[in-house]
Coordinates of N, CA and C in Angstrom, one line a residue:
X1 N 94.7 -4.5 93.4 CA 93.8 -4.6 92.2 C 94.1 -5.9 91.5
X2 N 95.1 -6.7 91.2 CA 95.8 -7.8 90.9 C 95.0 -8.8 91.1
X3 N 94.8 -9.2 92.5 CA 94.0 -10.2 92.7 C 92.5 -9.8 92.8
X4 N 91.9 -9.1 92.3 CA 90.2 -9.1 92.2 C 89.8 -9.1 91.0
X5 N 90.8 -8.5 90.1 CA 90.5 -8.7 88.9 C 91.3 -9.7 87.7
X6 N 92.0 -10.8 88.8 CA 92.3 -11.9 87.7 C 91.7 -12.6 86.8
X7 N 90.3 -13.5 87.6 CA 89.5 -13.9 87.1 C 89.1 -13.3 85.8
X8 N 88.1 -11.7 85.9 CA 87.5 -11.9 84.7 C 88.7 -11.1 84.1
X9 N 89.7 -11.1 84.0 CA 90.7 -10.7 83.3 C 90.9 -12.2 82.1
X10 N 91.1 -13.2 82.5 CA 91.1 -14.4 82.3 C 89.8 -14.9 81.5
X11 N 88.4 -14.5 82.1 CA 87.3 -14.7 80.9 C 87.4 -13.5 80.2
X12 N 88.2 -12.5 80.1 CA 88.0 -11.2 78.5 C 88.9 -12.5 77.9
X13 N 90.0 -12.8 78.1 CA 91.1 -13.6 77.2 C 90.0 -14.4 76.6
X14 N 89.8 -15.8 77.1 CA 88.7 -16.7 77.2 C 87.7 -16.1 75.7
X15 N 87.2 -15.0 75.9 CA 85.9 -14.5 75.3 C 86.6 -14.1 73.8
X16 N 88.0 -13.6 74.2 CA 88.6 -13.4 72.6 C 89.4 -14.7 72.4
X17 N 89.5 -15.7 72.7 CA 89.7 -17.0 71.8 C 88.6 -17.3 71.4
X18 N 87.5 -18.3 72.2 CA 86.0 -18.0 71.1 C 85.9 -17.2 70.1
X19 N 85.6 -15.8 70.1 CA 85.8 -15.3 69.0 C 86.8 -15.5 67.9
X20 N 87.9 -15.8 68.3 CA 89.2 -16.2 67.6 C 88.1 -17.6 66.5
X21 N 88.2 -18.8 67.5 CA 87.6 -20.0 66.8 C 86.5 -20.0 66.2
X22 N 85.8 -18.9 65.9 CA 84.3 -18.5 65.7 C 84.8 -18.1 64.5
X23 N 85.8 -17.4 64.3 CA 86.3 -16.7 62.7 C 86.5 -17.7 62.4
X24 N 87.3 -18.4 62.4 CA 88.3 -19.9 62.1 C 87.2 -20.7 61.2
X25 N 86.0 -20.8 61.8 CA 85.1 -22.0 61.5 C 84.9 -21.6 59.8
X26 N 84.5 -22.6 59.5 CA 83.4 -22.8 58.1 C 82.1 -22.1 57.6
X27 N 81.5 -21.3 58.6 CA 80.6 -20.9 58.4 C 80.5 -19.6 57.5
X28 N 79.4 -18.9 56.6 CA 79.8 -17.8 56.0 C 79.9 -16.3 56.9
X29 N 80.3 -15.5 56.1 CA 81.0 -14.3 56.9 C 80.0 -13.7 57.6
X30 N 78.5 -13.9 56.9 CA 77.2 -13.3 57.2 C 77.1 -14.2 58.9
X31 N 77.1 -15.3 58.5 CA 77.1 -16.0 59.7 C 77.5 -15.4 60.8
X32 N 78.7 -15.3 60.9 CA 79.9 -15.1 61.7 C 79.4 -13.6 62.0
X33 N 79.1 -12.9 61.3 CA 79.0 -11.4 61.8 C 77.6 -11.6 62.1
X34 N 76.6 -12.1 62.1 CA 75.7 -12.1 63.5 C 75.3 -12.7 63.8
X35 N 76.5 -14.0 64.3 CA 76.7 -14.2 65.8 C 77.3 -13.6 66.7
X36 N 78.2 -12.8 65.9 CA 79.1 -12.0 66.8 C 78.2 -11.0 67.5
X37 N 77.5 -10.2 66.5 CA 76.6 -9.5 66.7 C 75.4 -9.6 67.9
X38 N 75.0 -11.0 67.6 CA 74.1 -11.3 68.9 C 74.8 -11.1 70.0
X39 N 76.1 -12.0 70.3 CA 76.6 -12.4 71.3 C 77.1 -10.7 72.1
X40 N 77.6 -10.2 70.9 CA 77.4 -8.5 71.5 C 76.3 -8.5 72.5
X41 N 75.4 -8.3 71.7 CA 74.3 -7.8 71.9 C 73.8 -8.4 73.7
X42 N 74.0 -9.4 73.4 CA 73.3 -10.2 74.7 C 74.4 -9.9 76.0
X43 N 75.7 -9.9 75.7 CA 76.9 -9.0 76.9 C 76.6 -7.9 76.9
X44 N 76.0 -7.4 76.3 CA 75.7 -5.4 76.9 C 74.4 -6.4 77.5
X45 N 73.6 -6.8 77.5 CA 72.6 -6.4 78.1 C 72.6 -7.4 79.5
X46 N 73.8 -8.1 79.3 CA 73.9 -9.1 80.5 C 74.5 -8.2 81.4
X47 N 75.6 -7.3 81.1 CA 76.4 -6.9 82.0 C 75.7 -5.6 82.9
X48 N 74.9 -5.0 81.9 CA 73.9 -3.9 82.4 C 73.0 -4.4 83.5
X49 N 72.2 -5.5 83.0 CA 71.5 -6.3 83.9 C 71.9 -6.3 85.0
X50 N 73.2 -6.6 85.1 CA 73.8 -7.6 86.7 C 74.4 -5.8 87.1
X51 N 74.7 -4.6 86.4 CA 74.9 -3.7 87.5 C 73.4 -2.7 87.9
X52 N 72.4 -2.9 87.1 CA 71.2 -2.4 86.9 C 70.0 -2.8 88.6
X53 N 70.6 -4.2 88.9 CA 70.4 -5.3 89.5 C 70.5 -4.8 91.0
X54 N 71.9 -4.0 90.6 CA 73.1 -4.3 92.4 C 74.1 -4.9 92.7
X55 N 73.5 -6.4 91.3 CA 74.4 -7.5 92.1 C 76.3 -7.4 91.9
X56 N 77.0 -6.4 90.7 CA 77.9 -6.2 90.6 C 78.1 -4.9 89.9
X57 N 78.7 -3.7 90.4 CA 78.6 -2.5 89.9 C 79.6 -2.4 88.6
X58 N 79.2 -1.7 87.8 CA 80.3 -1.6 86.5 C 81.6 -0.9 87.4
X59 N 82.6 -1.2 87.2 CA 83.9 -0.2 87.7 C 85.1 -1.3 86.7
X60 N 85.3 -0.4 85.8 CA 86.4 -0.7 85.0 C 88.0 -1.1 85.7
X61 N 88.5 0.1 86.6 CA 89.4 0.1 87.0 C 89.8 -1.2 87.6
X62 N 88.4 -2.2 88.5 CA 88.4 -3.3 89.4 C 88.7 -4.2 88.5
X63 N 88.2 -4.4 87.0 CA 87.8 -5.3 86.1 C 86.5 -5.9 86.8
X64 N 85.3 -5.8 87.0 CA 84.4 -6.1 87.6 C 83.7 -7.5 86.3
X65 N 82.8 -8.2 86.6 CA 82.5 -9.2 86.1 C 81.1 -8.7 85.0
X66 N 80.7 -7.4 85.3 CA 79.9 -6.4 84.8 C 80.6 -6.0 83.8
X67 N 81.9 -5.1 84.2 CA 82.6 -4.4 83.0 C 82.8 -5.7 81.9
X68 N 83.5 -6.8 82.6 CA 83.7 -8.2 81.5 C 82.9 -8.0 80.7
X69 N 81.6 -8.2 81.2 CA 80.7 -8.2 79.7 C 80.2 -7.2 79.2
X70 N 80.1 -5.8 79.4 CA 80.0 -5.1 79.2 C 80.7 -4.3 77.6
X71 N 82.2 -4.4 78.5 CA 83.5 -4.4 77.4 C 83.5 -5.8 76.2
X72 N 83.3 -7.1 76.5 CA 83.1 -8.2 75.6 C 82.0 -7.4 74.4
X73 N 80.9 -7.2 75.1 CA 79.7 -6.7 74.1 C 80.2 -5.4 73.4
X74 N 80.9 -4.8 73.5 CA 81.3 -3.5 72.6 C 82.0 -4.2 71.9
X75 N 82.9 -4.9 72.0 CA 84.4 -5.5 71.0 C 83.8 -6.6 70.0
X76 N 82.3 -7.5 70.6 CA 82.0 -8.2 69.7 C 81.1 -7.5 68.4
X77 N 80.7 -6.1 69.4 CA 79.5 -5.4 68.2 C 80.5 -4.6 67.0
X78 N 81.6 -3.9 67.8 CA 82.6 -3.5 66.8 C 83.5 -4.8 65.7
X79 N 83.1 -5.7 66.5 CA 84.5 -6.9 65.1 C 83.1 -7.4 64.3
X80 N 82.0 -7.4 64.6 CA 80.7 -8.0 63.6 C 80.5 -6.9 63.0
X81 N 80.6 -5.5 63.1 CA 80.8 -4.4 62.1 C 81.8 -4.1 61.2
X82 N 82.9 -4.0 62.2 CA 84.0 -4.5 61.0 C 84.1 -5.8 60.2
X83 N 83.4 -6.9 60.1 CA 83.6 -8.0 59.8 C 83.0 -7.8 58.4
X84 N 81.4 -7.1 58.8 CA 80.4 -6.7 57.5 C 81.0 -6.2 56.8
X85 N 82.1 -5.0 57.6 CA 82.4 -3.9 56.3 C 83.2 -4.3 55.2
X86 N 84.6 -5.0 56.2 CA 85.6 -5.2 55.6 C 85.3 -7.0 54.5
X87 N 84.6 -7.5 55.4 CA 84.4 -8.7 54.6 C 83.2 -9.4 53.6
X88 N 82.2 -8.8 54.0 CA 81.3 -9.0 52.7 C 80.6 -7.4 52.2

């Protein structure tokens, strides 16, 4: 399992430093919590897509390139909700 799911092991990292530099920036909190939000939004529906498709089945265990965005889109919808709550 090591070697098939390096890669998008490496783009979840990847997806939470963006977000990391996305907090960081200048922009207001409203901002920030929906783009986070979009960006949710559009990884659930990209990663459903691509298993909805064929082209890559969701399987968490594999780290499949589906689950990547699948899991990215839950963690960005949950940190732009907590972002709302906790921060404006």
């Amino acid at each position: 399992y090591t070697t098939l799911n390096a890669l998008p092991s490496v783009a979840t990292i990847l997806f939470g430093v963006l977000a990391g530099q996305w907090m960081r920036g200048t922009q207001s909190m409203q901002r920030k919590a929906w783009g986070l939000l979009g960006v949710g939004l559009l990884c659930l529906f990209l990663g459903t897509l691509i298993d909805a498709l064929g082209v890559c089945p969701i399987i968490k265990r594999l780290w499949t390139p589906s689950w990547t965005l699948l899991s990215t889109g839950w963690v960005c919808g949950l940190m732009a909700f907590f972002v709302w709550w906790v921060e404006i």
